[in-house]
Short mmCIF file of C-alpha atoms (C1' of nucleotides) in Angstrom, two decimals:
data_model
loop_
_atom_site.label_atom_id
_atom_site.label_comp_id
_atom_site.label_asym_id
_atom_site.label_seq_id
_atom_site.Cartn_x
_atom_site.Cartn_y
_atom_site.Cartn_z
CA MET A 199 18.00 -13.52 24.54
CA LYS A 200 21.46 -13.50 26.04
CA LEU A 201 23.04 -10.13 25.55
CA ILE A 202 26.12 -10.27 27.67
CA ALA A 203 28.95 -12.72 27.24
CA THR A 204 31.08 -14.18 29.98
CA GLY A 205 34.81 -14.77 29.87
CA ILE A 206 37.85 -12.79 30.81
CA ALA A 207 37.46 -9.25 32.04
CA GLU A 208 38.00 -6.62 29.39
CA SER A 209 40.96 -5.19 31.30
CA GLU A 210 42.93 -8.37 30.74
CA ALA A 211 42.76 -7.85 27.00
CA GLY A 212 45.91 -6.54 25.37
CA PRO A 213 46.02 -3.03 23.96
CA ASP A 214 45.78 -4.21 20.37
CA GLU A 215 42.66 -6.24 20.83
CA PRO A 216 39.28 -4.67 20.10
CA PHE A 217 37.43 -3.21 23.03
CA LEU A 218 34.63 -5.56 24.06
CA LEU A 219 31.88 -3.55 25.67
CA GLU A 220 29.95 -6.66 26.60
CA ARG A 221 32.81 -7.84 28.78
CA PHE A 222 33.54 -4.52 30.40
CA ILE A 223 32.74 -4.90 34.08
CA PRO A 224 31.35 -1.41 34.71
CA TYR A 225 29.02 -1.87 31.75
CA ARG A 226 27.80 -5.25 32.93
CA LEU A 227 27.26 -3.94 36.44
CA SER A 228 25.28 -1.05 35.06
CA VAL A 229 23.03 -3.25 32.93
CA LEU A 230 22.55 -5.64 35.81
CA THR A 231 21.67 -2.90 38.28
CA ASN A 232 19.28 -1.21 35.89
CA LEU A 233 17.40 -4.43 35.24
CA LEU A 234 17.24 -5.25 38.91
CA SER A 235 16.24 -1.77 40.02
CA ARG A 236 13.50 -1.70 37.45
CA ALA A 237 12.12 -5.04 38.58
CA ILE A 238 12.30 -4.10 42.23
CA GLY A 239 10.95 -0.63 41.62
CA ARG A 240 7.84 -2.19 40.12
CA LEU A 241 7.56 -4.28 43.24
CA TYR A 242 7.41 -1.34 45.65
CA GLY A 243 5.67 0.99 43.28
CA ARG A 244 2.80 -1.12 42.09
CA ARG A 245 1.27 -1.90 45.42
CA PHE A 246 2.43 0.92 47.67
CA GLY A 247 3.21 3.88 45.47
CA LEU A 248 6.79 4.02 46.73
CA ALA A 249 9.92 4.72 44.75
CA ILE A 250 13.22 3.15 45.71
CA PRO A 251 14.57 6.21 47.58
CA GLU A 252 11.43 6.27 49.69
CA TRP A 253 11.70 2.61 50.48
CA ARG A 254 15.31 3.07 51.53
CA VAL A 255 14.38 5.83 53.92
CA MET A 256 11.63 3.71 55.42
CA ALA A 257 13.91 0.70 55.84
CA VAL A 258 16.48 2.77 57.69
CA LEU A 259 13.94 4.54 59.87
CA ALA A 260 12.39 1.21 60.80
CA ARG A 261 15.65 0.27 62.38
CA PHE A 262 17.25 3.47 63.63
CA ALA A 263 14.52 6.05 64.28
CA PRO A 264 14.53 8.79 65.29
CA LEU A 265 17.02 10.10 62.78
CA ALA A 266 17.88 13.47 61.32
CA ALA A 267 18.00 13.86 57.55
CA ALA A 268 21.78 13.96 57.57
CA GLU A 269 21.90 10.58 59.25
CA LEU A 270 19.56 9.23 56.59
CA CYS A 271 22.04 10.44 54.01
CA THR A 272 24.82 8.41 55.57
CA ARG A 273 22.75 5.30 56.09
CA THR A 274 21.10 5.25 52.68
CA ALA A 275 24.06 6.50 50.62
CA MET A 276 21.75 9.12 49.13
CA ASP A 277 22.50 12.83 49.00
CA LYS A 278 20.64 15.38 51.04
CA VAL A 279 18.41 16.55 48.20
CA GLN A 280 17.27 13.01 47.47
CA VAL A 281 16.60 12.44 51.13
CA SER A 282 14.75 15.72 51.48
CA ARG A 283 12.47 14.81 48.62
CA ALA A 284 11.89 11.26 49.75
CA VAL A 285 11.04 12.51 53.23
CA ALA A 286 8.66 15.10 51.83
CA ARG A 287 6.79 12.47 49.83
CA LEU A 288 6.66 10.04 52.72
CA LYS A 289 5.37 12.75 55.02
CA ALA A 290 2.69 13.66 52.46
CA ALA A 291 1.72 10.00 52.30
CA GLY A 292 1.47 9.87 56.08
CA TYR A 293 4.17 7.22 56.40
CA ILE A 294 6.58 9.23 58.51
CA VAL A 295 6.31 11.76 61.30
CA ARG A 296 8.66 14.67 61.75
CA SER A 297 9.40 16.61 64.86
CA VAL A 298 12.04 19.21 65.56
CA ASP A 299 15.10 18.41 67.60
CA THR A 300 14.76 20.63 70.65
CA ALA A 301 18.51 20.75 71.20
CA ASP A 302 19.17 21.97 67.64
CA ARG A 303 16.14 23.38 65.94
CA ARG A 304 17.66 22.99 62.48
CA ARG A 305 17.60 19.24 62.84
CA SER A 306 14.54 17.08 62.45
CA ARG A 307 13.67 13.87 64.20
CA LEU A 308 12.10 11.49 61.74
CA ARG A 309 10.31 8.24 62.49
CA LEU A 310 7.79 5.94 60.84
CA SER A 311 4.11 6.46 61.59
CA SER A 312 2.09 3.40 62.45
CA SER A 313 0.82 3.17 58.88
CA GLY A 314 4.40 3.59 57.68
CA ARG A 315 5.46 0.75 59.92
CA ALA A 316 2.64 -1.39 58.54
CA VAL A 317 3.73 -0.70 54.96
CA HIS A 318 7.32 -1.44 55.87
CA ASP A 319 6.37 -4.75 57.44
CA ALA A 320 4.36 -5.68 54.39
CA ILE A 321 7.20 -4.86 52.00
CA VAL A 322 10.04 -6.60 53.85
CA PRO A 323 8.97 -10.14 52.94
CA MET A 324 8.51 -9.09 49.34
CA ALA A 325 11.97 -7.57 49.24
CA ARG A 326 13.48 -10.67 50.79
CA ALA A 327 11.66 -12.91 48.34
CA ALA A 328 12.88 -10.81 45.44
CA GLU A 329 16.48 -11.00 46.59
CA ALA A 330 16.20 -14.73 47.17
CA LYS A 331 14.79 -15.22 43.72
CA PHE A 332 17.51 -13.13 42.19
CA ILE A 333 20.28 -15.26 43.67
CA ALA A 334 18.42 -18.56 43.48
CA ASP A 335 20.73 -19.80 40.73
CA LEU A 336 23.83 -19.41 42.84
CA ALA A 337 25.48 -22.17 44.80
CA PRO A 338 26.05 -21.37 48.49
CA ALA A 339 29.75 -20.80 47.91
CA ASP A 340 28.95 -18.36 45.12
CA ARG A 341 26.56 -16.47 47.35
CA ALA A 342 29.23 -16.06 49.98
CA THR A 343 31.72 -14.92 47.37
CA LEU A 344 29.26 -12.46 45.91
CA ASP A 345 28.67 -11.03 49.32
CA ARG A 346 32.36 -10.65 49.98
CA LEU A 347 33.11 -9.21 46.54
CA LEU A 348 30.37 -6.63 46.96
CA GLY A 349 32.07 -5.50 50.14
CA LEU A 350 35.49 -5.27 48.56
CA LEU A 351 34.29 -3.54 45.44
CA LEU A 352 32.17 -1.05 47.35
CA ASP A 353 35.18 -0.04 49.38
CA ARG A 354 37.18 0.25 46.22
CA ALA A 355 34.56 2.29 44.42
CA GLN A 356 34.19 4.65 47.34
CA THR A 357 37.91 5.22 47.40
CA LEU A 358 38.17 5.78 43.66
CA ASP A 359 35.12 8.02 43.59
CA ALA A 360 36.45 10.16 46.41
CA ALA A 361 39.91 10.36 44.84
CA GLY A 362 38.41 11.23 41.45
CA ASN A 363 41.32 9.73 39.55
CA ILE A 364 40.07 6.34 38.47
CA ALA A 365 42.00 6.38 35.20
CA ASP A 366 45.40 7.40 36.47
CA LYS A 367 48.07 4.79 36.66
CA THR A 368 48.33 4.97 40.46
CA MET B 10 34.16 5.75 55.75
CA LYS B 11 32.82 2.28 55.31
CA LEU B 12 29.10 2.37 54.70
CA ILE B 13 28.22 -1.13 53.77
CA ALA B 14 28.71 -4.19 55.91
CA THR B 15 29.53 -7.64 54.66
CA GLY B 16 28.10 -10.90 55.89
CA ILE B 17 25.16 -13.05 54.99
CA ALA B 18 22.77 -11.88 52.34
CA GLU B 19 19.65 -10.22 53.69
CA SER B 20 17.48 -12.92 52.15
CA GLU B 21 18.97 -15.50 54.47
CA ALA B 22 17.66 -13.60 57.49
CA GLY B 23 14.60 -15.06 59.17
CA PRO B 24 11.27 -13.28 58.92
CA ASP B 25 11.43 -11.96 62.47
CA GLU B 26 14.80 -10.34 62.11
CA PRO B 27 15.03 -6.65 61.23
CA PHE B 28 15.53 -5.79 57.62
CA LEU B 29 19.14 -4.78 56.99
CA LEU B 30 19.28 -2.44 54.05
CA GLU B 31 23.06 -2.40 54.09
CA ARG B 32 23.15 -6.13 53.40
CA PHE B 33 20.44 -6.16 50.77
CA ILE B 34 22.09 -7.19 47.53
CA PRO B 35 20.06 -5.01 45.16
CA TYR B 36 20.86 -2.01 47.34
CA ARG B 37 24.58 -2.75 47.41
CA LEU B 38 24.66 -3.31 43.67
CA SER B 39 22.91 -0.02 43.15
CA VAL B 40 25.31 1.93 45.36
CA LEU B 41 28.28 0.23 43.75
CA THR B 42 27.11 0.91 40.22
CA ASN B 43 26.28 4.53 40.96
CA LEU B 44 29.71 5.18 42.41
CA LEU B 45 31.43 3.47 39.53
CA SER B 46 29.31 5.11 36.83
CA ARG B 47 29.96 8.49 38.34
CA ALA B 48 33.71 7.93 38.44
CA ILE B 49 33.80 6.60 34.91
CA GLY B 50 31.41 9.24 33.63
CA ARG B 51 33.87 11.89 34.79
CA LEU B 52 36.53 10.05 32.85
CA TYR B 53 34.75 10.23 29.49
CA GLY B 54 33.09 13.55 30.14
CA ARG B 55 35.97 15.64 31.34
CA ARG B 56 38.23 15.22 28.40
CA PHE B 57 35.89 14.36 25.54
CA GLY B 58 32.46 15.74 26.39
CA LEU B 59 30.89 12.30 26.15
CA ALA B 60 28.23 10.83 28.38
CA ILE B 61 28.12 7.12 29.06
CA PRO B 62 25.37 6.32 26.52
CA GLU B 63 27.42 8.04 23.84
CA TRP B 64 30.54 6.15 24.75
CA ARG B 65 28.61 2.89 24.59
CA VAL B 66 27.38 3.65 21.12
CA MET B 67 30.89 4.49 19.98
CA ALA B 68 32.33 1.31 21.48
CA VAL B 69 29.79 -0.82 19.67
CA LEU B 70 30.15 1.00 16.38
CA ALA B 71 33.92 0.65 16.57
CA ARG B 72 33.46 -3.07 16.41
CA PHE B 73 30.31 -3.73 14.41
CA ALA B 74 29.71 -0.81 12.08
CA PRO B 75 27.70 -0.23 10.03
CA LEU B 76 24.73 -0.72 12.31
CA ALA B 77 21.15 0.47 12.37
CA ALA B 78 19.82 2.12 15.52
CA ALA B 79 17.84 -0.96 16.43
CA GLU B 80 21.00 -3.04 16.43
CA LEU B 81 22.63 -0.50 18.70
CA CYS B 82 19.72 -1.00 21.09
CA THR B 83 20.38 -4.72 21.28
CA ARG B 84 24.13 -4.40 21.61
CA THR B 85 24.16 -1.61 24.18
CA ALA B 86 21.09 -2.69 26.20
CA MET B 87 19.75 0.82 25.80
CA ASP B 88 16.26 1.65 24.57
CA LYS B 89 15.58 3.26 21.24
CA VAL B 90 15.02 6.73 22.68
CA GLN B 91 18.36 6.68 24.47
CA VAL B 92 20.07 5.45 21.33
CA SER B 93 18.36 8.04 19.18
CA ARG B 94 19.54 10.82 21.45
CA ALA B 95 23.07 9.47 21.81
CA VAL B 96 23.33 9.16 18.04
CA ALA B 97 22.03 12.70 17.56
CA ARG B 98 24.64 14.11 19.93
CA LEU B 99 27.44 12.09 18.37
CA LYS B 100 26.43 13.18 14.92
CA ALA B 101 26.38 16.81 16.07
CA ALA B 102 29.87 16.34 17.49
CA GLY B 103 31.04 14.87 14.19
CA TYR B 104 31.97 11.53 15.73
CA ILE B 105 29.64 9.39 13.66
CA VAL B 106 28.39 9.35 10.11
CA ARG B 107 24.91 8.31 9.12
CA SER B 108 23.73 7.10 5.77
CA VAL B 109 20.43 5.62 4.74
CA ASP B 110 20.04 1.93 4.10
CA THR B 111 19.16 1.73 0.42
CA ALA B 112 17.27 -1.52 0.86
CA ASP B 113 15.04 -0.09 3.60
CA ARG B 114 15.00 3.66 3.74
CA ARG B 115 13.69 3.74 7.30
CA ARG B 116 16.91 2.22 8.53
CA SER B 117 20.14 4.10 8.99
CA ARG B 118 23.67 2.85 8.60
CA LEU B 119 25.82 4.30 11.35
CA ARG B 120 29.58 4.25 11.59
CA LEU B 121 32.33 6.18 13.34
CA SER B 122 33.92 9.07 11.51
CA SER B 123 37.69 9.23 11.53
CA SER B 124 37.61 11.72 14.39
CA GLY B 125 35.18 9.43 16.20
CA ARG B 126 37.58 6.55 15.72
CA ALA B 127 40.40 8.68 17.09
CA VAL B 128 38.40 9.57 20.18
CA HIS B 129 37.44 5.93 20.64
CA ASP B 130 41.03 4.82 20.41
CA ALA B 131 42.05 7.44 22.94
CA ILE B 132 39.37 6.41 25.42
CA VAL B 133 39.85 2.64 25.28
CA PRO B 134 43.10 2.60 27.27
CA MET B 135 41.55 4.88 29.87
CA ALA B 136 38.53 2.62 30.20
CA ARG B 137 40.74 -0.43 30.51
CA ALA B 138 42.89 1.27 33.12
CA ALA B 139 39.80 2.26 35.10
CA GLU B 140 38.46 -1.27 35.09
CA ALA B 141 41.86 -2.67 36.06
CA LYS B 142 42.11 -0.23 38.92
CA PHE B 143 38.62 -1.06 40.07
CA ILE B 144 39.37 -4.78 40.37
CA ALA B 145 42.99 -4.39 41.43
CA ASP B 146 42.16 -5.59 44.94
CA LEU B 147 40.80 -8.91 43.73
CA ALA B 148 42.75 -12.13 43.60
CA PRO B 149 42.72 -13.86 40.20
CA ALA B 150 40.24 -16.45 41.41
CA ASP B 151 37.93 -13.71 42.62
CA ARG B 152 38.14 -11.97 39.26
CA ALA B 153 37.13 -15.13 37.50
CA THR B 154 34.28 -15.67 39.92
CA LEU B 155 33.10 -12.09 39.53
CA ASP B 156 33.11 -12.53 35.79
CA ARG B 157 31.09 -15.72 36.02
CA LEU B 158 28.65 -14.33 38.59
CA LEU B 159 27.98 -11.29 36.46
CA GLY B 160 26.99 -13.60 33.64
CA LEU B 161 24.70 -15.69 35.80
CA LEU B 162 23.09 -12.72 37.47
CA LEU B 163 22.59 -10.85 34.21
CA ASP B 164 20.76 -13.84 32.79
CA ARG B 165 18.70 -14.06 35.92
CA ALA B 166 17.86 -10.35 35.97
CA GLN B 167 16.86 -10.43 32.32
CA THR B 168 14.52 -13.31 32.98
CA LEU B 169 12.99 -11.74 36.07
CA ASP B 170 12.64 -8.36 34.42
CA ALA B 171 10.92 -9.83 31.41
CA ALA B 172 8.59 -11.93 33.54
CA GLY B 173 7.80 -8.95 35.75
CA ASN B 174 7.09 -11.12 38.78
CA ILE B 175 10.24 -10.91 40.82
CA ALA B 176 8.41 -11.15 44.15
CA ASP B 177 6.18 -14.12 43.43
CA LYS B 178 7.02 -17.38 45.03
CA THR B 179 7.80 -19.09 41.72
"C1'" DG C 26 28.13 39.64 72.79
"C1'" DA C 27 27.68 41.33 67.97
"C1'" DA C 28 29.65 39.85 63.49
"C1'" DT C 29 31.12 35.98 60.82
"C1'" DA C 30 31.35 31.36 59.58
"C1'" DA C 31 29.44 26.86 59.43
"C1'" DT C 32 25.61 23.50 59.28
"C1'" DA C 33 20.68 21.38 58.41
"C1'" DG C 34 17.62 21.22 55.23
"C1'" DT C 35 14.71 23.22 51.26
"C1'" DT C 36 13.88 25.38 46.91
"C1'" DA C 37 14.85 26.68 42.15
"C1'" DC C 38 16.53 25.90 37.82
"C1'" DA C 39 18.61 23.15 34.21
"C1'" DA C 40 19.68 18.76 32.21
"C1'" DA C 41 18.59 13.76 31.79
"C1'" DT C 42 15.13 10.21 31.43
"C1'" DG C 43 11.03 7.53 30.17
"C1'" DA C 44 6.44 6.71 28.24
"C1'" DA C 45 3.60 7.64 24.73
"C1'" DA C 46 2.36 9.97 20.51
"C1'" DC C 47 3.93 10.78 16.14
"C1'" DT C 48 6.14 10.52 11.09
"C1'" DA C 49 7.88 7.98 7.42
"C1'" DA C 50 8.64 3.75 5.13
"C1'" DT C 51 7.71 -1.10 4.40
"C1'" DT C 52 5.12 -5.40 4.58
"C1'" DG C 53 1.06 -8.28 4.37
"C1'" DC C 54 -2.97 -9.42 2.41
"C1'" DA C 55 -7.67 -8.90 0.22
"C1'" DT D 64 -3.20 -2.37 -6.68
"C1'" DG D 65 -4.70 -0.43 -2.42
"C1'" DC D 66 -5.45 -0.34 2.44
"C1'" DA D 67 -4.46 -1.98 7.11
"C1'" DA D 68 -0.87 -3.34 10.08
"C1'" DT D 69 4.00 -3.25 11.36
"C1'" DT D 70 8.50 -1.31 11.90
"C1'" DA D 71 12.42 2.37 12.33
"C1'" DG D 72 13.33 6.18 14.38
"C1'" DT D 73 12.12 10.97 16.29
"C1'" DT D 74 9.67 14.29 18.99
"C1'" DT D 75 6.88 15.72 22.79
"C1'" DC D 76 5.68 16.13 27.42
"C1'" DA D 77 5.77 14.95 32.18
"C1'" DT D 78 8.79 13.26 35.77
"C1'" DT D 79 13.22 12.68 37.85
"C1'" DT D 80 17.69 14.04 38.99
"C1'" DG D 81 21.71 16.97 40.10
"C1'" DT D 82 23.94 21.34 41.09
"C1'" DA D 83 23.77 25.49 43.06
"C1'" DA D 84 21.55 29.06 45.52
"C1'" DC D 85 18.90 30.03 49.45
"C1'" DT D 86 16.71 30.21 54.51
"C1'" DA D 87 17.01 29.27 59.21
"C1'" DT D 88 19.62 28.08 63.09
"C1'" DT D 89 23.76 27.25 65.67
"C1'" DA D 90 28.80 27.70 66.51
"C1'" DT D 91 32.94 30.59 66.52
"C1'" DT D 92 35.78 34.42 67.09
"C1'" DC D 93 37.30 38.82 68.03
#
DNA sequence: GAATAATAGTTACAAATGAAACTAATTGCA
DNA sequence: TGCAATTAGTTTCATTTGTAACTATTATTC
């Protein structure tokens, strides 16, 4: 069943026209992301008992370890509570190892354990396959545009979120 | 601070290359949607005490009332528990009116109250302004492409979610 | 070089969410 | 009819999430 129509963006509609939720871009992005996160969450969760925040931490540690929690926050775009909890679960599962930064004993140095690395390496092809399947419908030019638009819109959203004034006429 | 790089999609990377979370499309979509939902949630919440699910219900009722809860589920892409709770809060706030369908007394007939309509009409321009601001950076061609891609990807995500096999090689 | 402020990370508590059990009403069918 | 199966919607309970308070350590300042 097709729930969401395509056509002009809602914001191009004049003020007297009815508001069309199904064309409202933030709504469509939200539905899209929820569907995709759910599908991908099943992917990690079913076989490895990982939630998405945990997978994000593992993916970043695989590349940049050792990292402190604060650096994980920056790299994963998660807040420090989320990171703290993801790290705690991964440590309990034996997928990461924590040591204390000797130069600053508040900071931790986090890295994947060998079993964590093995899980990571097993998941990566699945994640790539899922992404490929998701965009399989798109022509090469559309993929490039999508990639570029995601960059632009992320910048924009970060700016608007930080400014906190998304509705003002600025 | 720019967190997310642009470039080729992660799925185009070869199997021996490191996994780049910051280029992984589901990750970028998730970060984007969370930022945007947070910004827009503040918009509805601050002035009107509405959460996003409630606003969605109001937007759909404004156009299609009277509706039963099940129809709200279809139109908002929310599940019946979410809808039930959103309806309960809106009823408590006096923004919607519920009557019982005389032909099937399990079903309800929901519509906006006059104060609900007033709130709706006050929010619509704010929502439109927020969307316009969000895509203000985009050239007209990019807006059209975004609109089209959202449609394609939503279809795709619905299919993959329903099939539950996003990682298989199908 | 103490006292204060700032920072890294965790914990606690409250609100939101999701899955499953439940109630009430209707439909199907013997 | 009468009983099982289905459907609409709500409630319950466990989990997740977000904000704020907290602990431990380091930096600053007088």
